[in-house]
Short mmCIF file of C-alpha atoms in Angstrom, two decimals:
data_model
loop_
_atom_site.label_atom_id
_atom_site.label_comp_id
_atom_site.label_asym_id
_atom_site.label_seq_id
_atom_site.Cartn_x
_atom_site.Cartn_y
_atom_site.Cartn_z
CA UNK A 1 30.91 43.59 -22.83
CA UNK A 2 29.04 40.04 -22.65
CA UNK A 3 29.18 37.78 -25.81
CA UNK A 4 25.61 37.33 -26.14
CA UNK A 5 25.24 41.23 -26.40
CA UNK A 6 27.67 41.55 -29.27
CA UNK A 7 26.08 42.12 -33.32
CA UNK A 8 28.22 41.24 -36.37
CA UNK A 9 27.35 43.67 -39.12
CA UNK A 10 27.91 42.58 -43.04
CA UNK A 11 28.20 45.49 -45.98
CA UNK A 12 27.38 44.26 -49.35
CA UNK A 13 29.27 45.11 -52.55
CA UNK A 14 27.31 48.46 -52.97
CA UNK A 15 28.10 49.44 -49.60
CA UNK A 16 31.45 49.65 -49.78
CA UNK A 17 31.52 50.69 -53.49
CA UNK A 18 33.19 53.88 -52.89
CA UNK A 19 34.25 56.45 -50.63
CA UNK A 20 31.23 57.74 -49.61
CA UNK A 21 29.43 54.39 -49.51
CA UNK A 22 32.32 53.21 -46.82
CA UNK A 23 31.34 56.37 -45.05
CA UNK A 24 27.59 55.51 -44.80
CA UNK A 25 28.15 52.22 -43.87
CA UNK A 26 30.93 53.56 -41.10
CA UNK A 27 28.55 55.69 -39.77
CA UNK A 28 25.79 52.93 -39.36
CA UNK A 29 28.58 50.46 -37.23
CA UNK A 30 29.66 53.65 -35.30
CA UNK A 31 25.81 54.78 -34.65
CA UNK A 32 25.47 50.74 -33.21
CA UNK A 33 28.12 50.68 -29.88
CA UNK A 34 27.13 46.50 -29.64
CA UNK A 35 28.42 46.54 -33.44
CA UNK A 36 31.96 44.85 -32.64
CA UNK A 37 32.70 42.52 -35.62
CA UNK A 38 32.08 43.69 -39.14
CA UNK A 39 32.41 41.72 -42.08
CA UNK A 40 32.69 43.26 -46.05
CA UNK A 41 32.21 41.90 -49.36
CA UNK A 42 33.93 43.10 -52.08
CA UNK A 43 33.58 46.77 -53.44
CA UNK A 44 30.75 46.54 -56.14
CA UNK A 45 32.25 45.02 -59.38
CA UNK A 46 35.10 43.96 -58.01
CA UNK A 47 34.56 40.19 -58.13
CA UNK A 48 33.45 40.19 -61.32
CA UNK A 49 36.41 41.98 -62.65
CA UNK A 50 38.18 39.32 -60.49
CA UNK A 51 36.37 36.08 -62.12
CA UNK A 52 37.18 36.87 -65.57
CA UNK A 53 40.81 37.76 -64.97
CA UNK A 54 40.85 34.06 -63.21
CA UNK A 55 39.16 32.54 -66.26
CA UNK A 56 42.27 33.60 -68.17
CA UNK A 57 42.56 36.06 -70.50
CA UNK A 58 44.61 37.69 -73.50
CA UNK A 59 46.97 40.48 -72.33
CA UNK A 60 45.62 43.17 -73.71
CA UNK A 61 42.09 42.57 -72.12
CA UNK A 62 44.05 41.49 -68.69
CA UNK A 63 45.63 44.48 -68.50
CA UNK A 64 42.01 46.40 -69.05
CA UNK A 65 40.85 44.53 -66.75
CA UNK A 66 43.71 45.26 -63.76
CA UNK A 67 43.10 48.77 -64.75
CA UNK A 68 39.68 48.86 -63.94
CA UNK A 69 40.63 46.73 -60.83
CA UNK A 70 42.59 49.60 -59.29
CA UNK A 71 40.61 52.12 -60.50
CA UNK A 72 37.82 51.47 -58.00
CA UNK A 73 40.35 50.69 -55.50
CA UNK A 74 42.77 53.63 -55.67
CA UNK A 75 39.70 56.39 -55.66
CA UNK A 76 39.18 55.11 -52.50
CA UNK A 77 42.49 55.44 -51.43
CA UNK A 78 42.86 58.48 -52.55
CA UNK A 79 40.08 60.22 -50.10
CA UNK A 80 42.25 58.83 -47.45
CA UNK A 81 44.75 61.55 -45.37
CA UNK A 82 47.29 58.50 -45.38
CA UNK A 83 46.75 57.96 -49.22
CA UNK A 84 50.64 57.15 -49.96
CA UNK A 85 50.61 54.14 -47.57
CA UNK A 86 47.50 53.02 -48.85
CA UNK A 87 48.51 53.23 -52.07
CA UNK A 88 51.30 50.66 -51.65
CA UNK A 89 49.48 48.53 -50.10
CA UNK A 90 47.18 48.22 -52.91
CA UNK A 91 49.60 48.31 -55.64
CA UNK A 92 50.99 45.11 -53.75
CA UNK A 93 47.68 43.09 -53.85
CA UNK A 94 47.11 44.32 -57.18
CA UNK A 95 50.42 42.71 -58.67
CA UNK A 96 49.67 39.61 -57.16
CA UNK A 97 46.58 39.41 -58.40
CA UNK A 98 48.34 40.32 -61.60
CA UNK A 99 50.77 37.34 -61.33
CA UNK A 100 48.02 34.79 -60.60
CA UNK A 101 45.79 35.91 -63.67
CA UNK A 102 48.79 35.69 -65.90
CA UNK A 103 48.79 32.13 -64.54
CA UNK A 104 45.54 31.42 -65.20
CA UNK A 105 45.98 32.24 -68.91
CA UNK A 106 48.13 28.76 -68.96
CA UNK A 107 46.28 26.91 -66.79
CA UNK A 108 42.89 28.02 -65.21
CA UNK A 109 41.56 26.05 -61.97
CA UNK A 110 39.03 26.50 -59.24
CA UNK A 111 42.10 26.42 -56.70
CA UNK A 112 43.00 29.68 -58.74
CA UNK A 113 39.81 31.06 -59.58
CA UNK A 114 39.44 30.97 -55.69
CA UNK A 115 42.74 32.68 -54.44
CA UNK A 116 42.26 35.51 -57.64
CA UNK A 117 38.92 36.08 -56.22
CA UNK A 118 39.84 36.42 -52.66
CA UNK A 119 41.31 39.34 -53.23
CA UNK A 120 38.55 41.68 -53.76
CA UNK A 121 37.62 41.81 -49.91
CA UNK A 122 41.21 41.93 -49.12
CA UNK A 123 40.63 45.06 -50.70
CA UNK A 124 37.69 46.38 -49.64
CA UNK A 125 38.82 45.69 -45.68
CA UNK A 126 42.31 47.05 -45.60
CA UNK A 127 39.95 50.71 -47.26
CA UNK A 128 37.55 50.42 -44.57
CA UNK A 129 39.87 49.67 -41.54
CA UNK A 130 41.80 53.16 -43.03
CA UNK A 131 38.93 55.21 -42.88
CA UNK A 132 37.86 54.12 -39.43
CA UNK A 133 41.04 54.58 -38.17
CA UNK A 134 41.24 58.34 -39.25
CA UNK A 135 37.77 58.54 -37.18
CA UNK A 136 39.86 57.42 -34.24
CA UNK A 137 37.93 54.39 -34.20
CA UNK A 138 40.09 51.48 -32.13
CA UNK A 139 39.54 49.32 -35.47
CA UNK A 140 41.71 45.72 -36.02
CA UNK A 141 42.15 44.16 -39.84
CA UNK A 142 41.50 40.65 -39.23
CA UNK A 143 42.12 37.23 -42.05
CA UNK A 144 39.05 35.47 -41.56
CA UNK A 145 40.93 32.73 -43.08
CA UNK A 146 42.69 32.02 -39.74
CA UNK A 147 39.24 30.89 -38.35
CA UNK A 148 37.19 30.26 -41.46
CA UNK A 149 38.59 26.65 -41.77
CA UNK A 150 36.52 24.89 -44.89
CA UNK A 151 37.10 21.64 -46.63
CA UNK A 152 38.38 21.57 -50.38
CA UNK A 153 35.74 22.16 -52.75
CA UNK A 154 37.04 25.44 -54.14
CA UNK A 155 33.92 27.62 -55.52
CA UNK A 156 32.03 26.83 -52.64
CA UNK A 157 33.74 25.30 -50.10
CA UNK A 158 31.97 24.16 -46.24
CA UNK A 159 33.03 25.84 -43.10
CA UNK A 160 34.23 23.60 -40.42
CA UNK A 161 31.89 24.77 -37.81
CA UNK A 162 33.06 23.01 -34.64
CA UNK A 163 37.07 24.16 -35.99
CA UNK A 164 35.41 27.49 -36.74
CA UNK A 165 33.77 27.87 -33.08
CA UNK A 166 37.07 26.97 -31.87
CA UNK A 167 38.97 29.32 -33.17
CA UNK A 168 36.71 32.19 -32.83
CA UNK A 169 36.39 31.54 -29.08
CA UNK A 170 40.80 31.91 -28.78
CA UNK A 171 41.48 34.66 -32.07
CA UNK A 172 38.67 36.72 -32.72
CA UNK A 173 36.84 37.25 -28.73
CA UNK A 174 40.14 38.60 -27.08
CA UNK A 175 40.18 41.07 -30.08
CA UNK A 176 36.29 42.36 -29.86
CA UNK A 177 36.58 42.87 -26.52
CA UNK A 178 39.17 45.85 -27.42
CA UNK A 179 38.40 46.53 -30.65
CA UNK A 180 36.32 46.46 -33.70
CA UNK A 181 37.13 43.70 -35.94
CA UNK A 182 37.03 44.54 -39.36
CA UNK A 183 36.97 41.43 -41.27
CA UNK A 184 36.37 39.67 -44.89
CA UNK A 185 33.06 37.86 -46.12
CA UNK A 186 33.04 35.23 -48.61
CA UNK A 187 36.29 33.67 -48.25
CA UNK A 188 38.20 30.78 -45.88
CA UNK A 189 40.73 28.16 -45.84
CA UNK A 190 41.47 25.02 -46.42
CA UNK A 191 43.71 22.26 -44.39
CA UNK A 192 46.89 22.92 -47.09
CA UNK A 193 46.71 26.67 -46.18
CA UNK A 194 44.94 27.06 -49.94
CA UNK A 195 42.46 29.85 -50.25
CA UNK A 196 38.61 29.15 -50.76
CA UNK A 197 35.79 31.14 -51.34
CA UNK A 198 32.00 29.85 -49.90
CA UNK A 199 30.33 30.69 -53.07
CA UNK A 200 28.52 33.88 -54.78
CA UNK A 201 26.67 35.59 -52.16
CA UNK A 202 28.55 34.02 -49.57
CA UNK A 203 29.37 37.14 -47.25
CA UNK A 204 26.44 36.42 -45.78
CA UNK A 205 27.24 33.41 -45.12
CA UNK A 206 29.89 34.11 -43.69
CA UNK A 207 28.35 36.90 -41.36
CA UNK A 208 26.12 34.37 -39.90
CA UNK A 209 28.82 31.52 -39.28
CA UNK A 210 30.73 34.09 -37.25
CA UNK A 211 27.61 35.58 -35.57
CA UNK A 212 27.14 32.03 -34.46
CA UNK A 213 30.70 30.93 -33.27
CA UNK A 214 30.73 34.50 -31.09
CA UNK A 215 26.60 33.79 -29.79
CA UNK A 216 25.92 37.35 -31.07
CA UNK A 217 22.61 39.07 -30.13
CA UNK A 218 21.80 39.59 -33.76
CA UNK A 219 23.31 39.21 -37.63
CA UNK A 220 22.82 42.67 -38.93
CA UNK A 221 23.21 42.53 -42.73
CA UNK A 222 23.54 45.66 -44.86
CA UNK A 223 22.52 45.88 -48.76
CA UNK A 224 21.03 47.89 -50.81
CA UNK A 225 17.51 47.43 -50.52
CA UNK A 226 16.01 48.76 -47.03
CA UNK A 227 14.63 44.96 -46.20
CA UNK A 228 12.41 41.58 -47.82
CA UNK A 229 10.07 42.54 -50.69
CA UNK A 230 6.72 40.46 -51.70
CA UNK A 231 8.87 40.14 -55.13
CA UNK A 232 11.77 41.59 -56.77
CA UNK A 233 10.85 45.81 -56.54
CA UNK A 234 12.68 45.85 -59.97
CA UNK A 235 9.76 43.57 -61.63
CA UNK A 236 6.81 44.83 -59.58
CA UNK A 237 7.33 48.47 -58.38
CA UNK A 238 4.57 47.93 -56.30
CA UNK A 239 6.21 45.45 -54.00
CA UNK A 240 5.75 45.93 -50.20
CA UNK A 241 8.51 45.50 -47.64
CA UNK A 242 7.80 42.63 -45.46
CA UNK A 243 8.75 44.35 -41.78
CA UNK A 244 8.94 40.86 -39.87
CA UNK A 245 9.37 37.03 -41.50
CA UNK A 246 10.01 33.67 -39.93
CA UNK A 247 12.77 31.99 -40.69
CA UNK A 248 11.16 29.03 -42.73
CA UNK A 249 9.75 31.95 -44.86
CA UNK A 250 12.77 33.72 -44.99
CA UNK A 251 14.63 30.61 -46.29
CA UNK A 252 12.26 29.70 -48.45
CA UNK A 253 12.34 33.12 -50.05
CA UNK A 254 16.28 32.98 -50.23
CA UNK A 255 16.47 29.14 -51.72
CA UNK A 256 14.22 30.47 -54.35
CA UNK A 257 15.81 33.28 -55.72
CA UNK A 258 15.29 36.16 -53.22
CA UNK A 259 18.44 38.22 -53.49
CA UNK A 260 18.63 40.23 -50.35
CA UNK A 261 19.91 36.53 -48.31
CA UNK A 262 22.13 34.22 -49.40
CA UNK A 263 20.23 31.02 -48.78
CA UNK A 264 22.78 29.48 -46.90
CA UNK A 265 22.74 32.56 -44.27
CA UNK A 266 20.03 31.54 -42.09
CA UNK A 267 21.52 27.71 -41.44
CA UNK A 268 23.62 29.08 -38.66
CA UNK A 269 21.03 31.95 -37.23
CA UNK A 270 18.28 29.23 -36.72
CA UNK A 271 20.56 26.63 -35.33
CA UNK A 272 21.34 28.88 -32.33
CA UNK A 273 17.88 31.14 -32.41
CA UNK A 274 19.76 34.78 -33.74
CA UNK A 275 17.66 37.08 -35.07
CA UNK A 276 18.95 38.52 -38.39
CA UNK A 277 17.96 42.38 -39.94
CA UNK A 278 18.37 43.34 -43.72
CA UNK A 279 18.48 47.01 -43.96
CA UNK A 280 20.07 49.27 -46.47
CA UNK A 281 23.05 51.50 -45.99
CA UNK A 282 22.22 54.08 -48.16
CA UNK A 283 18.63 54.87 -45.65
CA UNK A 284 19.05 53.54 -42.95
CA UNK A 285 16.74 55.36 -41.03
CA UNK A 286 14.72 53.69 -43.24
CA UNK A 287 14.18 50.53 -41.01
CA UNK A 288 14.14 46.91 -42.76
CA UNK A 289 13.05 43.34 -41.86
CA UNK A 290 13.64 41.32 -39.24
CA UNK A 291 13.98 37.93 -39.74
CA UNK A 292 13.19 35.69 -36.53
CA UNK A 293 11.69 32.46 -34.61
CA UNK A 294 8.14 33.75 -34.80
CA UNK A 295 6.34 36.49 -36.11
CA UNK A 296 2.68 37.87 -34.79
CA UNK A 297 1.45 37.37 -38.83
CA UNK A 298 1.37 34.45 -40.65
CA UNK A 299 -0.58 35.07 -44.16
CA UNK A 300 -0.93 32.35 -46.44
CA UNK A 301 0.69 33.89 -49.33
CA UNK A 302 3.85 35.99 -48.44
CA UNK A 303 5.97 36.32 -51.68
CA UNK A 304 6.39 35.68 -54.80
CA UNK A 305 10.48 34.78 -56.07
CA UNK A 306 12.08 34.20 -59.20
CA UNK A 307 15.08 31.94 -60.30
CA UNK A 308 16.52 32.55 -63.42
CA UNK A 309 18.85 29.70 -65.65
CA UNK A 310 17.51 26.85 -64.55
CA UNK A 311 17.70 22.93 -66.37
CA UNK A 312 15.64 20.78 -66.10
CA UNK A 313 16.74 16.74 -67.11
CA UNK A 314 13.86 14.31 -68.07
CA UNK A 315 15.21 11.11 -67.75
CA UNK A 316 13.55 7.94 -69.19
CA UNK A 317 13.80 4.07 -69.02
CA UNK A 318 11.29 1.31 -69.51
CA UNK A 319 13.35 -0.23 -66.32
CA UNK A 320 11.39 2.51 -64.20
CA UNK A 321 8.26 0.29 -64.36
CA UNK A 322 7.64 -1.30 -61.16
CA UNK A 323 11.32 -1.49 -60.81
CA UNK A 324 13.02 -0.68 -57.60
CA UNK A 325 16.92 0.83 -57.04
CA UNK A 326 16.38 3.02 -60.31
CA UNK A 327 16.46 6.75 -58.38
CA UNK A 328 18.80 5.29 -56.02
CA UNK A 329 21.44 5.00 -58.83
CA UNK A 330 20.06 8.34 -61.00
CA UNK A 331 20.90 10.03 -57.48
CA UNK A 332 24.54 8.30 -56.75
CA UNK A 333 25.28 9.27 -60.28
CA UNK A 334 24.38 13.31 -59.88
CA UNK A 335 26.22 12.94 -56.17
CA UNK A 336 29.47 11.83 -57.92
CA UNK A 337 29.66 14.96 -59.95
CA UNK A 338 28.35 16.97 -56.92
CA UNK A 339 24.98 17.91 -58.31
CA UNK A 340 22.18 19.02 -56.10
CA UNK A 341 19.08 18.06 -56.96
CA UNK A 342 16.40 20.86 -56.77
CA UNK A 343 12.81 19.81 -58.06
CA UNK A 344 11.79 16.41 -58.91
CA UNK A 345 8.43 15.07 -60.47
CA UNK A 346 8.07 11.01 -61.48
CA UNK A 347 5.67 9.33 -63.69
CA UNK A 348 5.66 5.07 -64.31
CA UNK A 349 8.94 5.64 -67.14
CA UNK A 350 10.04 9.35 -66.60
CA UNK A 351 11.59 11.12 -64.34
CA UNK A 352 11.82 15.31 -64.17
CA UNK A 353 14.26 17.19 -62.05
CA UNK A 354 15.81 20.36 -61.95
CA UNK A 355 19.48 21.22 -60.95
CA UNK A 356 20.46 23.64 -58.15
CA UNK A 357 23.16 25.48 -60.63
CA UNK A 358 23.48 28.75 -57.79
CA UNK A 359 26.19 29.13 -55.58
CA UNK A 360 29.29 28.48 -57.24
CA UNK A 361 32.12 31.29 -57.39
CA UNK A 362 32.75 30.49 -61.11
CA UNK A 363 30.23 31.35 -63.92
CA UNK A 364 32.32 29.33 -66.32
CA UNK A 365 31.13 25.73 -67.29
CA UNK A 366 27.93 24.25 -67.33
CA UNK A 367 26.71 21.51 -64.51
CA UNK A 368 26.40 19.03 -67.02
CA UNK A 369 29.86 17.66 -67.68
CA UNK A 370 30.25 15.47 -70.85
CA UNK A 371 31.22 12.73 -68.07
CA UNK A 372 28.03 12.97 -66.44
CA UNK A 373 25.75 12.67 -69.55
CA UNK A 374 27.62 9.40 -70.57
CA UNK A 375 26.80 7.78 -67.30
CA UNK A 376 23.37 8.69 -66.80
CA UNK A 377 22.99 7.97 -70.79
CA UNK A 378 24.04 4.53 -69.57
CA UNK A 379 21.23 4.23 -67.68
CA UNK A 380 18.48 5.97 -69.21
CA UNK A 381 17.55 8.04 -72.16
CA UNK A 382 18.34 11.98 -71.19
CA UNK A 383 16.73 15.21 -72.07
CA UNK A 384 17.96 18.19 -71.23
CA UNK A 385 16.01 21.94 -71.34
CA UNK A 386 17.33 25.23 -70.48
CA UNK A 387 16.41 28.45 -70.61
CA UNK A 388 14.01 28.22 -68.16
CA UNK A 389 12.60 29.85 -64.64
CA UNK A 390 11.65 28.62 -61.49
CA UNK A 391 8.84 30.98 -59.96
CA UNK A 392 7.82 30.30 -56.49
CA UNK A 393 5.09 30.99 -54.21
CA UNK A 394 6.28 31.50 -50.42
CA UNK A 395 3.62 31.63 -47.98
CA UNK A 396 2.49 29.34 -45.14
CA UNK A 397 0.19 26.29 -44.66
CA UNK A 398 -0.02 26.23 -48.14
CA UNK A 399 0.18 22.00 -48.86
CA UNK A 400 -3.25 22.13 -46.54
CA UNK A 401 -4.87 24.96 -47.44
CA UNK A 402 -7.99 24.44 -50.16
CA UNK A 403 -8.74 26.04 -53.75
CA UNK A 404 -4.95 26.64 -54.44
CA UNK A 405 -5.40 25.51 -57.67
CA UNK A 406 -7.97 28.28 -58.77
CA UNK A 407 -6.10 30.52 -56.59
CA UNK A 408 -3.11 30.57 -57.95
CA UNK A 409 -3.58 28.38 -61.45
CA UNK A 410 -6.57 30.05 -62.39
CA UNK A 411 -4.75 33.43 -63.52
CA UNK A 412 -1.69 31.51 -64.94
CA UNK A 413 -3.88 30.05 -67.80
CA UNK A 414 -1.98 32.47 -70.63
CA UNK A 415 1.09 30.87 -69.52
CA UNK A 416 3.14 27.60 -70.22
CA UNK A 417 3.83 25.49 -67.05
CA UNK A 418 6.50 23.17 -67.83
CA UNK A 419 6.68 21.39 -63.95
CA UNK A 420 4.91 21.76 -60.98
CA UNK A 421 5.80 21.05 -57.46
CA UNK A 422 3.34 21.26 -54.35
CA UNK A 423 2.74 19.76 -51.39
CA UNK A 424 6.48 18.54 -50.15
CA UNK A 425 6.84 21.92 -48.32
CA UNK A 426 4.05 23.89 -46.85
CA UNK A 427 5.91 26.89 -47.28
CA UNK A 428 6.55 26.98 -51.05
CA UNK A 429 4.65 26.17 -54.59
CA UNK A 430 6.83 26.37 -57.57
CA UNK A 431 6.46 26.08 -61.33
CA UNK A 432 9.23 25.88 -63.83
CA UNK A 433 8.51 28.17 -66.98
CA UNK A 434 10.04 29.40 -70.63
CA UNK A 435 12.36 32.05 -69.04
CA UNK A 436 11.05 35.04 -71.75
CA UNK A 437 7.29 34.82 -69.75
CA UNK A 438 8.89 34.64 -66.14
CA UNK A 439 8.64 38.62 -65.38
CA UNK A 440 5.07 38.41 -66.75
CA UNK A 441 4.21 35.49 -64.43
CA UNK A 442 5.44 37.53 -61.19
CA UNK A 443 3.91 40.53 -61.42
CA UNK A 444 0.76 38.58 -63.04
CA UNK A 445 0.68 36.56 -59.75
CA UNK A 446 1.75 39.43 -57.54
CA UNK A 447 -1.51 41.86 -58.82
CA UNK A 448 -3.36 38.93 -57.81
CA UNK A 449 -2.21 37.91 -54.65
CA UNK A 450 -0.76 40.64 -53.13
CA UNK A 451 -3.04 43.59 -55.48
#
């Protein structure tokens, strides 16, 4: 079988949730013969369970908590006609994990929180690879972490793509050529031999960096919604599957709070032109969207997203007036503590910008650091708001197209717009907004635009 004919398929949490959910999605990668490399998430609540015990905990709740660990695990197992071997096999993952959360009630780290974590699709792959192998299925377990090479920063770590293209080419396309690979999302390795983990979401991610080192066909990625929605189906019941999207779309949608793509997937599939589908496993006959180059519809408006917990920082100084250097060092500042900078409005004295707080594996800790408040307080006077939204508007040609402000502004007028930003992209408008009207502003916008 050629390379370029070969799809990588990604399950989501809720498709490998149980026993029956594994068997759904194993009869979607057997129904697929140019399925050869298949990459899981962890079952569904798994990592969660797996993020507090790494944010150490008391014993009595840790051992709750490793309970309901191998609960989900072992009724898997126990479906399984070789349930005995299974079952040590998870009881040994499950101790570890045990002994590293115990450690992380001394001394909790993202090092730790990162090699705890890992072990959710561990899990989830040594289950699946069973259950295809009592099909008969020629199926191989595979550490991704022999080929997912990243750099340090543990919580969401960068791939080494050249290293990762590499390796791929000498471990993984000897195996797919015999076998199906049955491999981990979300997690890689770093040049000590430490684990890492590419961020929330990022089994996607990693679907798409593998899809690319191998030149697959297409990134199939399995969830639990059959495709892209105009908006969130679980604000606006109305919301209509989008069948085909661009890529700039697509991304657009994902960077701003769509949750069927992590927005890091696509970096890889557009790079090297690979057409990705989201379908779900539980209908697939369903159909779902592809993502691609070009699409034979363009509309102006295509979606409407939602980002939840987002700050905003206002930062003032009198030296902003007709002063030059001053975003240059607000910006060296936020890159010393690793802050991305989302949104940004200036006036003469003031400057507004939002921070890109996605991503990370840990939900502990805010952005802003005690140590970054003191130097920026150095420089200017700081505000800081939270509790607030980011709605966006995905569509296309939309920084050249006229009357967007009665459009789109002229049904918003109940509503309090604390930042706008249009016109740097002509795929996107967004507004920042009090987080308790940000459902009402969707599906206020949706009636309207997509009615």
């Amino acid at each position: 079988m050629s390379q370029s004919a070969l799809i990588v398929a990604k399950f989501g949490g809720t498709s490998v949730a149980d026993y029956e959910a594994m068997n759904r999605s194993a009869d979607i990668v057997l129904s697929r013969p140019d399925v050869k490399v298949v990459v899981l998430s962890a079952s569904a609540g798994v990592t969660n369970l797996l993020v507090s015990l790494a944010e150490g905990q008391p014993d009595d709740e840790r051992q709750h908590l490793l309970k309901n660990l191998g609960q989900i695990q072992y009724a898997i197992a126990n479906r399984l006609r070789s349930a005995a071997v299974i079952h040590t096999e998870i009881e040994r993952i499950i101790e570890n994990v045990a002994l590293l959360a115990a450690k992380a009630t001394h001394s909790p780290c993202a090092e730790l929180t990162d090699e705890i974590v890992s072990h959710g699709e561990l899990l989830s792959t040594l289950l699946f690879t069973e259950i295809l192998r009592e099909r008969d299925v020629p199926a191989q377990w595979f550490d991704v972490r022999k080929v997912m090479k990243t750099n340090n920063h543990f919580g969401r770590a960068e791939p080494n793509i050249a290293t990762l293209a590499e390796l791929a080419q000498s471990l993984l396309v000897p195996l797919v050529n015999d076998s199906l690979v049955i491999t981990q999302g979300f997690i890689g390795c770093e040049e000590n031999g430490l684990t890492t983990t590419l961020g929330r979401g990022g089994s996607d991610y990693t679907a798409a960096l593998l899809g690319e080192a191998l030149q697959a066909r297409r990134i199939d990625i399995w969830t639990d919604v059959p495709g892209i929605y105009t908006t969130d189906p679980r604000i606006v019941p109305e919301a209509v599957r989008i069948d085909e999207i661009t890529f700039e779309e697509a991304a657009e949608m994902a960077t701003f709070g769509a949750k069927v793509l992590h927005p890091a997937t696509l970096i890889p599939a557009v790079r090297n032109d690979i057409p990705v589908f989201v379908g779900s496993s539980k209908t697939p006959e369903a159909g779902g969207t592809l993502v691609d180059n070009q699409t034979r519809h363009q509309p102006q408006f295509r979606a409407v997203t939602l980002r939840r917990s987002q700050t905003l920082l206002t930062l003032h100084s009198l030296n902003m007036l007709h002063a030059r250097g001053f975003l240059a060092e607000v910006f060296a500042i936020l890159a010393r503590h690793n802050i991305s900078v989302d949104l940004i409005t200036t006036s003469e004295v003031s400057v507004a910008l939002t921070l890109d707080t996605t991503g990370s594996t840990s939900s502990k800790g805010s952005l802003l650091t005690q140590g970054l408040l003191t130097e920026l307080s150095s420089l200017c006077r700081v505000e800081v708001e939270e509790n607030l939204s980011l709605v966006a508007l995905i569509g296309n040609h939309l920084a050249e197209a006229t009357g967007m402000g009665k459009e789109v502004f002229g049904v918003l007028d109940p509503f309090s717009l604390r930042l706008i930003c249009y016109g740097a992209s002509s795929h996107n408008l967004c507004f920042l907004i009090p987080s308790d009207e940000a459902e009402d502003v969707v599906r206020t916008l949706h009636k309207h635009l997509f009615g």
